[in-house]
mmCIF file of C-alpha atoms and ligand atoms in Angstrom:
data_model
loop_
_atom_site.group_PDB
_atom_site.id
_atom_site.type_symbol
_atom_site.label_atom_id
_atom_site.label_comp_id
_atom_site.label_asym_id
_atom_site.label_seq_id
_atom_site.Cartn_x
_atom_site.Cartn_y
_atom_site.Cartn_z
ATOM 1 C CA MET A 227 47.990 9.445 23.550
ATOM 2 C CA ASN A 228 50.824 8.092 21.371
ATOM 3 C CA ARG A 229 50.343 7.903 17.811
ATOM 4 C CA ALA A 230 50.214 4.036 17.676
ATOM 5 C CA VAL A 231 47.474 4.062 20.238
ATOM 6 C CA LEU A 232 45.547 7.008 18.349
ATOM 7 C CA PHE A 233 45.986 4.839 15.112
ATOM 8 C CA LEU A 234 44.580 1.905 16.864
ATOM 9 C CA PHE A 235 41.844 3.768 17.856
ATOM 10 C CA LEU A 236 40.991 5.330 14.663
ATOM 11 C CA SER A 237 40.945 2.061 12.734
ATOM 12 C CA LEU A 238 38.439 0.654 15.507
ATOM 13 C CA TRP A 239 36.448 3.568 14.917
ATOM 14 C CA VAL A 240 36.394 3.083 10.910
ATOM 15 C CA MET A 241 35.965 -0.657 11.182
ATOM 16 C CA GLY A 242 33.003 -0.186 13.561
ATOM 17 C CA ASN A 243 31.118 2.002 10.879
ATOM 18 C CA ALA A 244 32.255 0.189 7.994
ATOM 19 C CA GLN A 245 30.263 -2.719 9.131
ATOM 20 C CA ILE A 246 26.930 -0.624 8.542
ATOM 21 C CA LEU A 247 26.474 -0.584 4.731
ATOM 22 C CA PRO A 248 29.525 -2.242 3.222
ATOM 23 C CA THR A 249 28.014 -1.912 -0.157
ATOM 24 C CA PRO A 250 25.594 0.734 -1.244
ATOM 25 C CA PRO A 251 22.295 0.343 -0.153
ATOM 26 C CA MET A 252 19.420 -0.139 -2.655
ATOM 27 C CA GLY A 253 15.680 -0.197 -2.713
ATOM 28 C CA TRP A 254 12.767 2.112 -3.163
ATOM 29 C CA MET A 255 11.900 5.487 -2.009
ATOM 30 C CA THR A 256 8.245 6.785 -1.848
ATOM 31 C CA TRP A 257 8.988 10.637 -2.511
ATOM 32 C CA ASN A 258 9.034 11.287 -6.231
ATOM 33 C CA TYR A 259 6.028 8.768 -6.796
ATOM 34 C CA PHE A 260 3.659 9.544 -4.423
ATOM 35 C CA ALA A 261 5.221 12.523 -2.395
ATOM 36 C CA GLU A 262 3.207 13.061 0.850
ATOM 37 C CA ASN A 263 0.135 10.712 -0.378
ATOM 38 C CA ILE A 264 1.463 7.532 1.122
ATOM 39 C CA HIS A 265 -0.773 4.688 2.462
ATOM 40 C CA GLU A 266 0.533 1.357 3.442
ATOM 41 C CA LYS A 267 -1.522 -0.375 1.262
ATOM 42 C CA ASP A 268 0.698 0.982 -1.783
ATOM 43 C CA ILE A 269 3.610 0.420 0.250
ATOM 44 C CA ARG A 270 2.728 -3.288 0.746
ATOM 45 C CA GLU A 271 1.693 -3.855 -3.046
ATOM 46 C CA MET A 272 4.919 -2.134 -4.055
ATOM 47 C CA ALA A 273 6.848 -4.270 -1.552
ATOM 48 C CA ASP A 274 5.205 -7.215 -3.038
ATOM 49 C CA ALA A 275 5.989 -6.023 -6.575
ATOM 50 C CA MET A 276 9.121 -5.665 -5.512
ATOM 51 C CA VAL A 277 9.698 -9.484 -4.626
ATOM 52 C CA SER A 278 7.741 -10.705 -7.801
ATOM 53 C CA SER A 279 9.771 -8.696 -10.398
ATOM 54 C CA GLY A 280 13.047 -9.687 -8.818
ATOM 55 C CA MET A 281 14.117 -6.253 -7.656
ATOM 56 C CA VAL A 282 14.479 -7.810 -4.407
ATOM 57 C CA GLU A 283 16.420 -10.896 -5.588
ATOM 58 C CA ALA A 284 18.767 -8.396 -7.247
ATOM 59 C CA GLY A 285 19.614 -6.581 -4.346
ATOM 60 C CA TYR A 286 16.741 -3.968 -3.784
ATOM 61 C CA ARG A 287 15.815 -4.918 -0.413
ATOM 62 C CA TYR A 288 14.894 -1.650 1.380
ATOM 63 C CA ILE A 289 11.609 0.552 1.132
ATOM 64 C CA PHE A 290 12.374 3.800 2.273
ATOM 65 C CA ILE A 291 9.462 5.694 3.725
ATOM 66 C CA ASP A 292 10.172 9.434 2.555
ATOM 67 C CA ASP A 293 8.156 12.665 4.359
ATOM 68 C CA GLY A 294 4.465 12.419 5.027
ATOM 69 C CA TRP A 295 4.466 9.537 7.368
ATOM 70 C CA GLN A 296 4.139 11.377 10.357
ATOM 71 C CA GLY A 297 0.975 11.973 12.678
ATOM 72 C CA GLY A 298 2.462 14.349 15.524
ATOM 73 C CA ARG A 299 3.348 13.095 18.932
ATOM 74 C CA ASP A 300 1.454 11.102 21.552
ATOM 75 C CA ASN A 301 0.778 12.475 25.140
ATOM 76 C CA ARG A 302 3.994 11.150 26.235
ATOM 77 C CA ASN A 303 5.692 12.916 23.129
ATOM 78 C CA ASN A 304 6.296 9.703 21.219
ATOM 79 C CA ILE A 305 6.494 10.158 17.648
ATOM 80 C CA ILE A 306 3.571 8.168 15.867
ATOM 81 C CA PRO A 307 2.417 8.038 12.428
ATOM 82 C CA ASP A 308 -0.576 9.590 10.570
ATOM 83 C CA GLN A 309 -3.120 7.133 11.595
ATOM 84 C CA ALA A 310 -4.997 7.190 8.188
ATOM 85 C CA LYS A 311 -1.578 6.600 6.099
ATOM 86 C CA PHE A 312 -0.696 3.919 8.515
ATOM 87 C CA PRO A 313 -3.774 2.400 10.197
ATOM 88 C CA SER A 314 -1.729 -0.882 11.036
ATOM 89 C CA GLY A 315 1.307 1.238 12.442
ATOM 90 C CA ILE A 316 5.228 1.520 11.214
ATOM 91 C CA LYS A 317 5.970 -1.847 13.111
ATOM 92 C CA ALA A 318 3.557 -4.086 11.413
ATOM 93 C CA LEU A 319 4.977 -2.759 8.029
ATOM 94 C CA ALA A 320 8.490 -3.402 8.966
ATOM 95 C CA ASP A 321 7.056 -7.065 9.976
ATOM 96 C CA TYR A 322 5.699 -7.345 6.930
ATOM 97 C CA LEU A 323 9.047 -6.584 4.927
ATOM 98 C CA HIS A 324 11.291 -8.383 6.909
ATOM 99 C CA SER A 325 9.181 -11.457 6.223
ATOM 100 C CA ARG A 326 9.908 -11.035 2.732
ATOM 101 C CA GLY A 327 13.791 -10.414 3.200
ATOM 102 C CA MET A 328 13.245 -6.779 3.168
ATOM 103 C CA LYS A 329 14.025 -3.638 5.069
ATOM 104 C CA LEU A 330 12.387 -0.447 6.026
ATOM 105 C CA GLY A 331 13.878 2.932 6.142
ATOM 106 C CA ILE A 332 12.060 5.988 7.469
ATOM 107 C CA TYR A 333 12.599 9.687 7.182
ATOM 108 C CA SER A 334 12.880 12.643 9.773
ATOM 109 C CA ASP A 335 14.607 16.018 9.837
ATOM 110 C CA ALA A 336 17.023 17.764 12.410
ATOM 111 C CA ALA A 337 14.751 20.817 13.132
ATOM 112 C CA GLN A 338 11.206 20.966 14.964
ATOM 113 C CA LEU A 339 9.256 20.276 11.169
ATOM 114 C CA THR A 340 10.566 18.796 7.994
ATOM 115 C CA CYS A 341 10.720 20.049 4.844
ATOM 116 C CA ALA A 342 7.050 19.392 3.689
ATOM 117 C CA GLY A 343 5.868 20.559 7.291
ATOM 118 C CA TYR A 344 5.667 17.321 9.373
ATOM 119 C CA THR A 345 6.726 16.571 13.056
ATOM 120 C CA ALA A 346 10.328 16.269 12.986
ATOM 121 C CA SER A 347 13.056 14.731 15.500
ATOM 122 C CA TYR A 348 15.359 17.781 16.840
ATOM 123 C CA GLY A 349 15.394 17.799 20.803
ATOM 124 C CA PHE A 350 13.855 14.267 20.504
ATOM 125 C CA GLU A 351 16.774 12.419 18.984
ATOM 126 C CA GLU A 352 17.154 9.608 21.567
ATOM 127 C CA GLN A 353 13.347 9.079 21.965
ATOM 128 C CA ASP A 354 12.495 8.922 18.394
ATOM 129 C CA ALA A 355 15.804 6.396 17.531
ATOM 130 C CA ARG A 356 14.223 4.432 20.472
ATOM 131 C CA THR A 357 10.613 4.581 18.997
ATOM 132 C CA PHE A 358 12.407 3.692 15.173
ATOM 133 C CA ALA A 359 14.124 1.035 16.653
ATOM 134 C CA SER A 360 11.400 -0.446 18.537
ATOM 135 C CA TRP A 361 9.347 -0.345 15.142
ATOM 136 C CA GLY A 362 11.979 -2.400 13.767
ATOM 137 C CA VAL A 363 13.470 0.553 11.396
ATOM 138 C CA ASP A 364 16.807 -0.177 9.588
ATOM 139 C CA TYR A 365 17.560 3.020 7.969
ATOM 140 C CA LEU A 366 16.649 7.046 8.729
ATOM 141 C CA LYS A 367 17.130 9.396 6.125
ATOM 142 C CA TYR A 368 17.470 12.546 8.094
ATOM 143 C CA ASP A 369 16.584 15.778 6.462
ATOM 144 C CA TYR A 370 17.819 19.332 7.257
ATOM 145 C CA CYS A 371 14.864 21.774 6.284
ATOM 146 C CA GLY A 372 14.219 24.368 8.790
ATOM 147 C CA ALA A 373 18.051 23.918 10.608
ATOM 148 C CA PRO A 374 20.615 26.540 11.021
ATOM 149 C CA PRO A 375 22.832 26.998 7.841
ATOM 150 C CA ASP A 376 26.142 27.046 9.235
ATOM 151 C CA SER A 377 28.194 23.910 9.140
ATOM 152 C CA ASN A 378 28.949 23.562 12.768
ATOM 153 C CA THR A 379 25.611 23.237 14.081
ATOM 154 C CA ALA A 380 24.830 20.241 11.204
ATOM 155 C CA LYS A 381 27.818 18.496 12.614
ATOM 156 C CA ILE A 382 26.675 18.652 15.702
ATOM 157 C CA ARG A 383 22.664 17.619 14.823
ATOM 158 C CA TYR A 384 23.803 14.861 12.757
ATOM 159 C CA LYS A 385 25.780 13.314 15.243
ATOM 160 C CA ALA A 386 23.257 13.671 17.812
ATOM 161 C CA MET A 387 21.173 11.548 15.833
ATOM 162 C CA ALA A 388 23.656 9.148 14.746
ATOM 163 C CA ASP A 389 24.678 8.699 18.571
ATOM 164 C CA ALA A 390 20.854 8.237 19.601
ATOM 165 C CA LEU A 391 20.761 5.385 16.921
ATOM 166 C CA LYS A 392 23.994 3.819 18.003
ATOM 167 C CA LYS A 393 22.475 3.790 21.440
ATOM 168 C CA SER A 394 18.905 2.693 20.310
ATOM 169 C CA GLY A 395 19.837 -1.039 20.842
ATOM 170 C CA ARG A 396 19.121 -1.957 16.580
ATOM 171 C CA GLU A 397 21.515 -1.297 13.543
ATOM 172 C CA ILE A 398 19.687 2.008 11.852
ATOM 173 C CA ALA A 399 21.695 3.060 9.161
ATOM 174 C CA LEU A 400 22.103 6.861 9.030
ATOM 175 C CA GLY A 401 21.728 8.781 5.898
ATOM 176 C CA VAL A 402 22.580 12.519 5.628
ATOM 177 C CA CYS A 403 20.550 14.687 3.590
ATOM 178 C CA GLU A 404 21.582 18.567 3.439
ATOM 179 C CA TRP A 405 21.937 18.620 -0.065
ATOM 180 C CA GLY A 406 25.699 18.926 -0.221
ATOM 181 C CA TYR A 407 25.491 22.156 0.843
ATOM 182 C CA ARG A 408 28.285 21.997 3.614
ATOM 183 C CA GLN A 409 30.158 19.372 2.207
ATOM 184 C CA PRO A 410 29.171 16.504 4.143
ATOM 185 C CA TRP A 411 31.960 14.064 2.247
ATOM 186 C CA HIS A 412 34.320 16.111 4.918
ATOM 187 C CA TRP A 413 32.493 15.141 7.768
ATOM 188 C CA ALA A 414 29.223 13.367 7.625
ATOM 189 C CA ALA A 415 31.028 9.727 8.385
ATOM 190 C CA GLN A 416 32.610 11.388 11.140
ATOM 191 C CA ALA A 417 29.397 12.446 12.871
ATOM 192 C CA GLY A 418 28.159 8.964 12.161
ATOM 193 C CA GLY A 419 26.741 9.007 9.080
ATOM 194 C CA GLN A 420 27.013 6.121 6.228
ATOM 195 C CA LEU A 421 25.772 7.969 3.316
ATOM 196 C CA TRP A 422 25.574 11.734 2.391
ATOM 197 C CA ARG A 423 23.156 13.667 -0.013
ATOM 198 C CA THR A 424 26.162 15.571 -2.615
ATOM 199 C CA THR A 425 23.438 17.884 -4.536
ATOM 200 C CA GLY A 426 19.838 19.186 -4.721
ATOM 201 C CA ASP A 427 16.870 16.846 -5.526
ATOM 202 C CA VAL A 428 17.081 15.053 -8.546
ATOM 203 C CA ARG A 429 14.329 16.005 -11.332
ATOM 204 C CA ASP A 430 13.048 13.776 -14.116
ATOM 205 C CA LYS A 431 15.172 15.463 -16.913
ATOM 206 C CA TRP A 432 18.506 14.927 -18.272
ATOM 207 C CA LYS A 433 20.136 18.601 -17.348
ATOM 208 C CA ASN A 434 19.635 21.829 -16.077
ATOM 209 C CA VAL A 435 18.726 24.228 -19.441
ATOM 210 C CA ASP A 436 18.502 27.162 -17.599
ATOM 211 C CA ALA A 437 22.373 28.810 -18.003
ATOM 212 C CA THR A 438 21.351 31.873 -16.163
ATOM 213 C CA ARG A 439 20.514 29.774 -12.869
ATOM 214 C CA HIS A 440 22.607 26.959 -10.746
ATOM 215 C CA PRO A 441 20.873 24.023 -10.623
ATOM 216 C CA HIS A 442 20.102 24.261 -6.805
ATOM 217 C CA GLN A 443 17.409 26.810 -8.160
ATOM 218 C CA ALA A 444 16.679 25.265 -11.683
ATOM 219 C CA GLY A 445 16.313 21.753 -11.006
ATOM 220 C CA TYR A 446 19.340 19.092 -11.183
ATOM 221 C CA GLY A 447 19.096 16.636 -13.953
ATOM 222 C CA ILE A 448 21.093 13.461 -14.465
ATOM 223 C CA LEU A 449 24.153 15.213 -15.814
ATOM 224 C CA ASP A 450 24.368 18.115 -13.335
ATOM 225 C CA ILE A 451 24.450 15.482 -10.901
ATOM 226 C CA VAL A 452 27.020 13.574 -12.585
ATOM 227 C CA ASN A 453 29.008 16.441 -13.114
ATOM 228 C CA ASP A 454 28.880 17.684 -9.305
ATOM 229 C CA ASN A 455 29.487 13.931 -8.016
ATOM 230 C CA ALA A 456 32.748 13.443 -10.309
ATOM 231 C CA HIS A 457 35.289 14.945 -8.238
ATOM 232 C CA LEU A 458 34.112 13.287 -5.070
ATOM 233 C CA SER A 459 35.342 9.635 -5.754
ATOM 234 C CA ALA A 460 38.227 9.973 -3.087
ATOM 235 C CA PHE A 461 35.397 10.303 -0.251
ATOM 236 C CA ALA A 462 33.789 7.251 -0.476
ATOM 237 C CA GLY A 463 34.314 3.541 0.594
ATOM 238 C CA PRO A 464 32.252 0.747 2.342
ATOM 239 C CA GLY A 465 30.243 2.312 4.684
ATOM 240 C CA ARG A 466 30.531 5.998 3.387
ATOM 241 C CA TRP A 467 29.133 6.818 0.252
ATOM 242 C CA ASN A 468 28.462 9.965 -1.856
ATOM 243 C CA ASP A 469 24.123 9.548 -2.224
ATOM 244 C CA MET A 470 23.284 11.229 -5.533
ATOM 245 C CA ASP A 471 19.732 11.141 -5.101
ATOM 246 C CA MET A 472 16.841 8.909 -6.167
ATOM 247 C CA LEU A 473 16.773 7.413 -9.460
ATOM 248 C CA VAL A 474 14.443 8.779 -11.811
ATOM 249 C CA VAL A 475 14.400 5.656 -14.194
ATOM 250 C CA GLY A 476 10.988 4.711 -15.726
ATOM 251 C CA LEU A 477 9.151 7.748 -14.262
ATOM 252 C CA TYR A 478 8.694 9.137 -17.858
ATOM 253 C CA GLY A 479 7.546 13.040 -16.667
ATOM 254 C CA LYS A 480 5.292 11.858 -14.071
ATOM 255 C CA LYS A 481 4.079 14.755 -12.411
ATOM 256 C CA GLY A 482 5.160 15.298 -8.280
ATOM 257 C CA PRO A 483 8.254 16.189 -6.899
ATOM 258 C CA SER A 484 10.254 15.000 -9.719
ATOM 259 C CA GLY A 485 8.276 16.784 -12.193
ATOM 260 C CA ASP A 486 9.095 20.103 -10.452
ATOM 261 C CA LEU A 487 11.601 22.450 -11.980
ATOM 262 C CA GLY A 488 11.617 21.309 -15.778
ATOM 263 C CA GLY A 489 11.564 17.469 -14.773
ATOM 264 C CA THR A 490 9.088 16.312 -18.030
ATOM 265 C CA GLY A 491 10.879 12.839 -18.339
ATOM 266 C CA CYS A 492 14.012 11.736 -19.591
ATOM 267 C CA THR A 493 14.437 9.321 -22.789
ATOM 268 C CA ASP A 494 15.071 5.454 -21.878
ATOM 269 C CA THR A 495 18.685 5.843 -23.161
ATOM 270 C CA GLU A 496 18.958 8.710 -20.524
ATOM 271 C CA TYR A 497 17.421 6.162 -17.611
ATOM 272 C CA GLN A 498 19.867 3.820 -18.719
ATOM 273 C CA SER A 499 22.971 6.643 -18.419
ATOM 274 C CA GLN A 500 21.803 7.434 -14.953
ATOM 275 C CA MET A 501 21.508 3.631 -14.253
ATOM 276 C CA SER A 502 25.266 3.340 -15.762
ATOM 277 C CA LEU A 503 26.721 6.297 -13.798
ATOM 278 C CA TRP A 504 25.061 5.506 -10.435
ATOM 279 C CA CYS A 505 26.205 2.211 -10.647
ATOM 280 C CA MET A 506 29.777 3.515 -11.605
ATOM 281 C CA MET A 507 29.790 6.269 -8.545
ATOM 282 C CA ALA A 508 28.942 3.576 -6.399
ATOM 283 C CA SER A 509 25.939 5.492 -5.438
ATOM 284 C CA PRO A 510 22.987 4.330 -3.398
ATOM 285 C CA LEU A 511 20.126 3.086 -5.518
ATOM 286 C CA ALA A 512 16.940 4.200 -4.636
ATOM 287 C CA ALA A 513 14.156 3.432 -7.593
ATOM 288 C CA THR A 514 11.194 5.813 -7.291
ATOM 289 C CA ASN A 515 9.216 4.340 -10.540
ATOM 290 C CA ASP A 516 5.856 2.445 -9.903
ATOM 291 C CA ILE A 517 7.307 -1.282 -9.567
ATOM 292 C CA ARG A 518 3.631 -2.710 -9.783
ATOM 293 C CA SER A 519 3.500 -1.670 -13.527
ATOM 294 C CA MET A 520 7.134 -0.791 -14.908
ATOM 295 C CA ASN A 521 7.732 -1.829 -18.626
ATOM 296 C CA GLU A 522 10.155 -4.400 -19.962
ATOM 297 C CA THR A 523 12.824 -1.546 -20.606
ATOM 298 C CA THR A 524 12.552 -0.242 -17.250
ATOM 299 C CA LYS A 525 12.766 -3.533 -16.121
ATOM 300 C CA ALA A 526 15.766 -4.469 -18.018
ATOM 301 C CA ILE A 527 17.339 -1.040 -16.605
ATOM 302 C CA LEU A 528 17.148 -1.626 -13.186
ATOM 303 C CA LEU A 529 17.398 -5.472 -13.526
ATOM 304 C CA ASN A 530 20.720 -5.516 -15.310
ATOM 305 C CA LYS A 531 22.707 -7.762 -12.732
ATOM 306 C CA GLU A 532 25.979 -7.119 -14.557
ATOM 307 C CA VAL A 533 25.886 -3.568 -14.028
ATOM 308 C CA ILE A 534 24.306 -3.582 -10.210
ATOM 309 C CA ALA A 535 27.173 -5.916 -9.704
ATOM 310 C CA ILE A 536 29.365 -3.012 -10.508
ATOM 311 C CA ASN A 537 27.541 -0.969 -7.995
ATOM 312 C CA GLN A 538 27.802 -3.674 -4.951
ATOM 313 C CA ASP A 539 31.278 -4.508 -5.934
ATOM 314 C CA LYS A 540 32.954 -5.042 -2.091
ATOM 315 C CA LEU A 541 36.223 -3.154 -3.055
ATOM 316 C CA GLY A 542 33.760 -0.195 -2.594
ATOM 317 C CA LYS A 543 35.747 2.667 -4.912
ATOM 318 C CA GLN A 544 33.563 5.148 -6.678
ATOM 319 C CA ALA A 545 34.849 5.320 -9.968
ATOM 320 C CA GLY A 546 37.052 8.236 -10.918
ATOM 321 C CA ARG A 547 36.567 10.423 -13.861
ATOM 322 C CA VAL A 548 39.592 9.965 -16.002
ATOM 323 C CA VAL A 549 38.288 11.693 -19.450
ATOM 324 C CA LYS A 550 36.503 14.622 -19.858
ATOM 325 C CA SER A 551 36.836 16.494 -23.219
ATOM 326 C CA GLY A 552 34.374 17.744 -25.211
ATOM 327 C CA PRO A 553 31.359 15.673 -25.104
ATOM 328 C CA TRP A 554 33.097 12.828 -23.599
ATOM 329 C CA HIS A 555 32.899 11.587 -20.483
ATOM 330 C CA VAL A 556 35.052 8.333 -19.308
ATOM 331 C CA PHE A 557 34.706 6.880 -15.705
ATOM 332 C CA ILE A 558 37.176 3.879 -14.347
ATOM 333 C CA LYS A 559 35.958 1.769 -11.249
ATOM 334 C CA PRO A 560 38.824 -0.849 -9.946
ATOM 335 C CA LEU A 561 36.937 -3.931 -8.629
ATOM 336 C CA GLU A 562 37.531 -6.427 -6.169
ATOM 337 C CA ASN A 563 38.482 -9.447 -8.233
ATOM 338 C CA GLY A 564 41.113 -7.257 -10.292
ATOM 339 C CA ASP A 565 39.089 -6.505 -12.837
ATOM 340 C CA THR A 566 38.159 -2.678 -13.827
ATOM 341 C CA ALA A 567 34.819 -1.036 -14.945
ATOM 342 C CA VAL A 568 34.949 1.335 -17.537
ATOM 343 C CA ALA A 569 31.821 3.856 -18.836
ATOM 344 C CA ILE A 570 31.977 6.078 -21.829
ATOM 345 C CA LEU A 571 29.166 9.068 -21.821
ATOM 346 C CA ASN A 572 28.287 10.952 -24.988
ATOM 347 C CA GLU A 573 26.813 14.098 -23.453
ATOM 348 C CA SER A 574 26.224 15.346 -27.047
ATOM 349 C CA ASP A 575 23.115 15.824 -28.708
ATOM 350 C CA GLN A 576 23.994 13.383 -31.609
ATOM 351 C CA ALA A 577 25.515 10.027 -31.715
ATOM 352 C CA GLU A 578 29.268 10.080 -32.214
ATOM 353 C CA ASP A 579 32.002 7.631 -32.679
ATOM 354 C CA TYR A 580 34.837 6.956 -30.062
ATOM 355 C CA THR A 581 38.045 5.535 -29.545
ATOM 356 C CA LEU A 582 39.362 4.492 -26.162
ATOM 357 C CA GLU A 583 42.885 3.399 -26.033
ATOM 358 C CA PHE A 584 43.011 1.519 -22.857
ATOM 359 C CA SER A 585 46.456 2.360 -22.479
ATOM 360 C CA SER A 586 45.363 6.390 -22.348
ATOM 361 C CA VAL A 587 43.814 5.702 -19.419
ATOM 362 C CA GLY A 588 46.500 3.652 -17.478
ATOM 363 C CA LEU A 589 45.078 0.492 -18.611
ATOM 364 C CA ARG A 590 48.073 -1.520 -20.136
ATOM 365 C CA GLY A 591 47.998 -4.525 -22.226
ATOM 366 C CA LEU A 592 45.189 -6.580 -23.710
ATOM 367 C CA TYR A 593 41.755 -7.178 -21.566
ATOM 368 C CA GLN A 594 38.941 -9.169 -22.243
ATOM 369 C CA VAL A 595 36.375 -6.991 -22.935
ATOM 370 C CA ARG A 596 32.462 -7.598 -22.111
ATOM 371 C CA ASP A 597 29.871 -4.852 -22.672
ATOM 372 C CA LEU A 598 27.462 -5.044 -19.816
ATOM 373 C CA TRP A 599 24.519 -3.676 -21.812
ATOM 374 C CA SER A 600 24.612 -6.219 -24.577
ATOM 375 C CA HIS A 601 25.796 -8.905 -22.421
ATOM 376 C CA GLN A 602 28.263 -9.651 -25.106
ATOM 377 C CA ASP A 603 32.202 -10.425 -24.856
ATOM 378 C CA LEU A 604 33.681 -8.265 -27.307
ATOM 379 C CA GLY A 605 37.060 -10.502 -27.563
ATOM 380 C CA ASN A 606 40.782 -9.549 -26.190
ATOM 381 C CA SER A 607 41.516 -5.501 -26.975
ATOM 382 C CA GLY A 608 43.299 -3.117 -26.138
ATOM 383 C CA LYS A 609 40.951 -0.420 -26.816
ATOM 384 C CA TRP A 610 37.260 -0.373 -27.700
ATOM 385 C CA ARG A 611 36.094 1.472 -30.857
ATOM 386 C CA GLY A 612 32.070 2.319 -31.426
ATOM 387 C CA ARG A 613 29.130 4.220 -32.190
ATOM 388 C CA ILE A 614 27.634 5.927 -29.118
ATOM 389 C CA ASN A 615 24.325 7.748 -29.190
ATOM 390 C CA ALA A 616 23.360 11.129 -27.785
ATOM 391 C CA HIS A 617 23.672 10.957 -23.887
ATOM 392 C CA GLU A 618 24.179 6.987 -23.888
ATOM 393 C CA THR A 619 26.411 5.613 -21.513
ATOM 394 C CA LYS A 620 28.829 2.426 -22.819
ATOM 395 C CA VAL A 621 29.705 0.148 -19.622
ATOM 396 C CA PHE A 622 32.259 -2.368 -20.042
ATOM 397 C CA ARG A 623 34.147 -4.734 -17.534
ATOM 398 C CA LEU A 624 37.718 -5.931 -18.608
ATOM 399 C CA LYS A 625 39.522 -8.441 -17.381
ATOM 400 C CA LYS A 626 43.215 -9.351 -17.749
ATOM 401 C CA PRO A 627 43.122 -12.631 -20.251
ATOM 402 C CA ASP A 628 44.831 -15.477 -18.467
ATOM 403 C CA GLN A 629 48.645 -15.221 -19.035
HETATM 404 C C1 GAL B 742 13.684 17.091 0.471
HETATM 405 C C2 GAL B 742 14.650 15.844 0.213
HETATM 406 C C3 GAL B 742 13.782 15.213 -0.680
HETATM 407 C C4 GAL B 742 12.524 14.831 0.038
HETATM 408 C C5 GAL B 742 12.067 16.175 0.504
HETATM 409 C C6 GAL B 742 10.828 15.629 1.434
HETATM 410 O O1 GAL B 742 14.863 18.390 1.260
HETATM 411 O O2 GAL B 742 15.762 16.201 -0.324
HETATM 412 O O3 GAL B 742 14.579 14.051 -0.747
HETATM 413 O O4 GAL B 742 13.033 13.818 1.117
HETATM 414 O O5 GAL B 742 12.731 17.019 1.262
HETATM 415 O O6 GAL B 742 10.141 16.741 1.943
#
């Protein structure tokens, strides 16, 4: 094959894949709130609350069912849901969601059993993909507990499921969940995934405070995930996202998986930082709080449309970290219309003053500056100067003034 033909094939392949999830998926995931205790009634209530609260209109279209839905296999080896948890079946739930403009995600694992010990899909990839398609599933989170540790097997097992989904007759996106252990940003898109977790599970905490242990053992906080993900911007783009794991916004130390390993809760400022940085880094956004009873602050964080627009920007760039100095992190994300999103995080435990000369991070001249959390235009300037609270992230949209 000569180079031009190879290039054509590669471009067609990339375009084919890019059509699935051209922007990061947004939705609500069952795990952090319900863990294995999921029930179709709660999920329907959550879906109704997603509609009535404005979450769906803001872009959170998916309900992602996580581990614990499975009830084994029938006498033809078809995977089936737990009858007590899903008495109406998964298809009825998918229909319910689709009729409300929503989508359904489901969960399985590339071994015999899932992380929580339920029936998984290894060896049944094509059969399970067909079942998911027949139910109207739109997304599969594919976990990796119980599978061999080497990268090569992981590539083979994820590709087997990706190929099965492609053959299923329905467009089903694939989320790779092997926690970043095998650097999936190098291979998961090629295997057929549209996103891949880059870290272990997020806990409801700001950061790992146990200096003697790695967050893989001691639990990842928001800041740990930011630090692990900051150097991966080159790997993200339309149809290929670094997944920073679920939002913990509004959980306030609820127990359950997010409460393990020191997950005793965050402040609203820290939750706002999570939203800001997940949006800047073009991560999938999976809320996990109880949408039926969220308070006004949580709503204002999850439903900030100006910040969501940064996440969903069609150019699909992940922000690069251009400053990491003392407590300060500065992130820059180019946007489709030529604007630039800029985020400044103060990771210190006190409020501090900061000045960002835009030219120092390559943004020359004057910009119209808009603060996306106070929703105010700050006028034309070549810099931003102000006070940032402990663990707070400011997000600005910079536009070149009309010439
Ligand atoms: C973990 C995964 C979590 C959750 C859990 C379910 O491996 O990272 O997000 O899905 O399994 O058992």
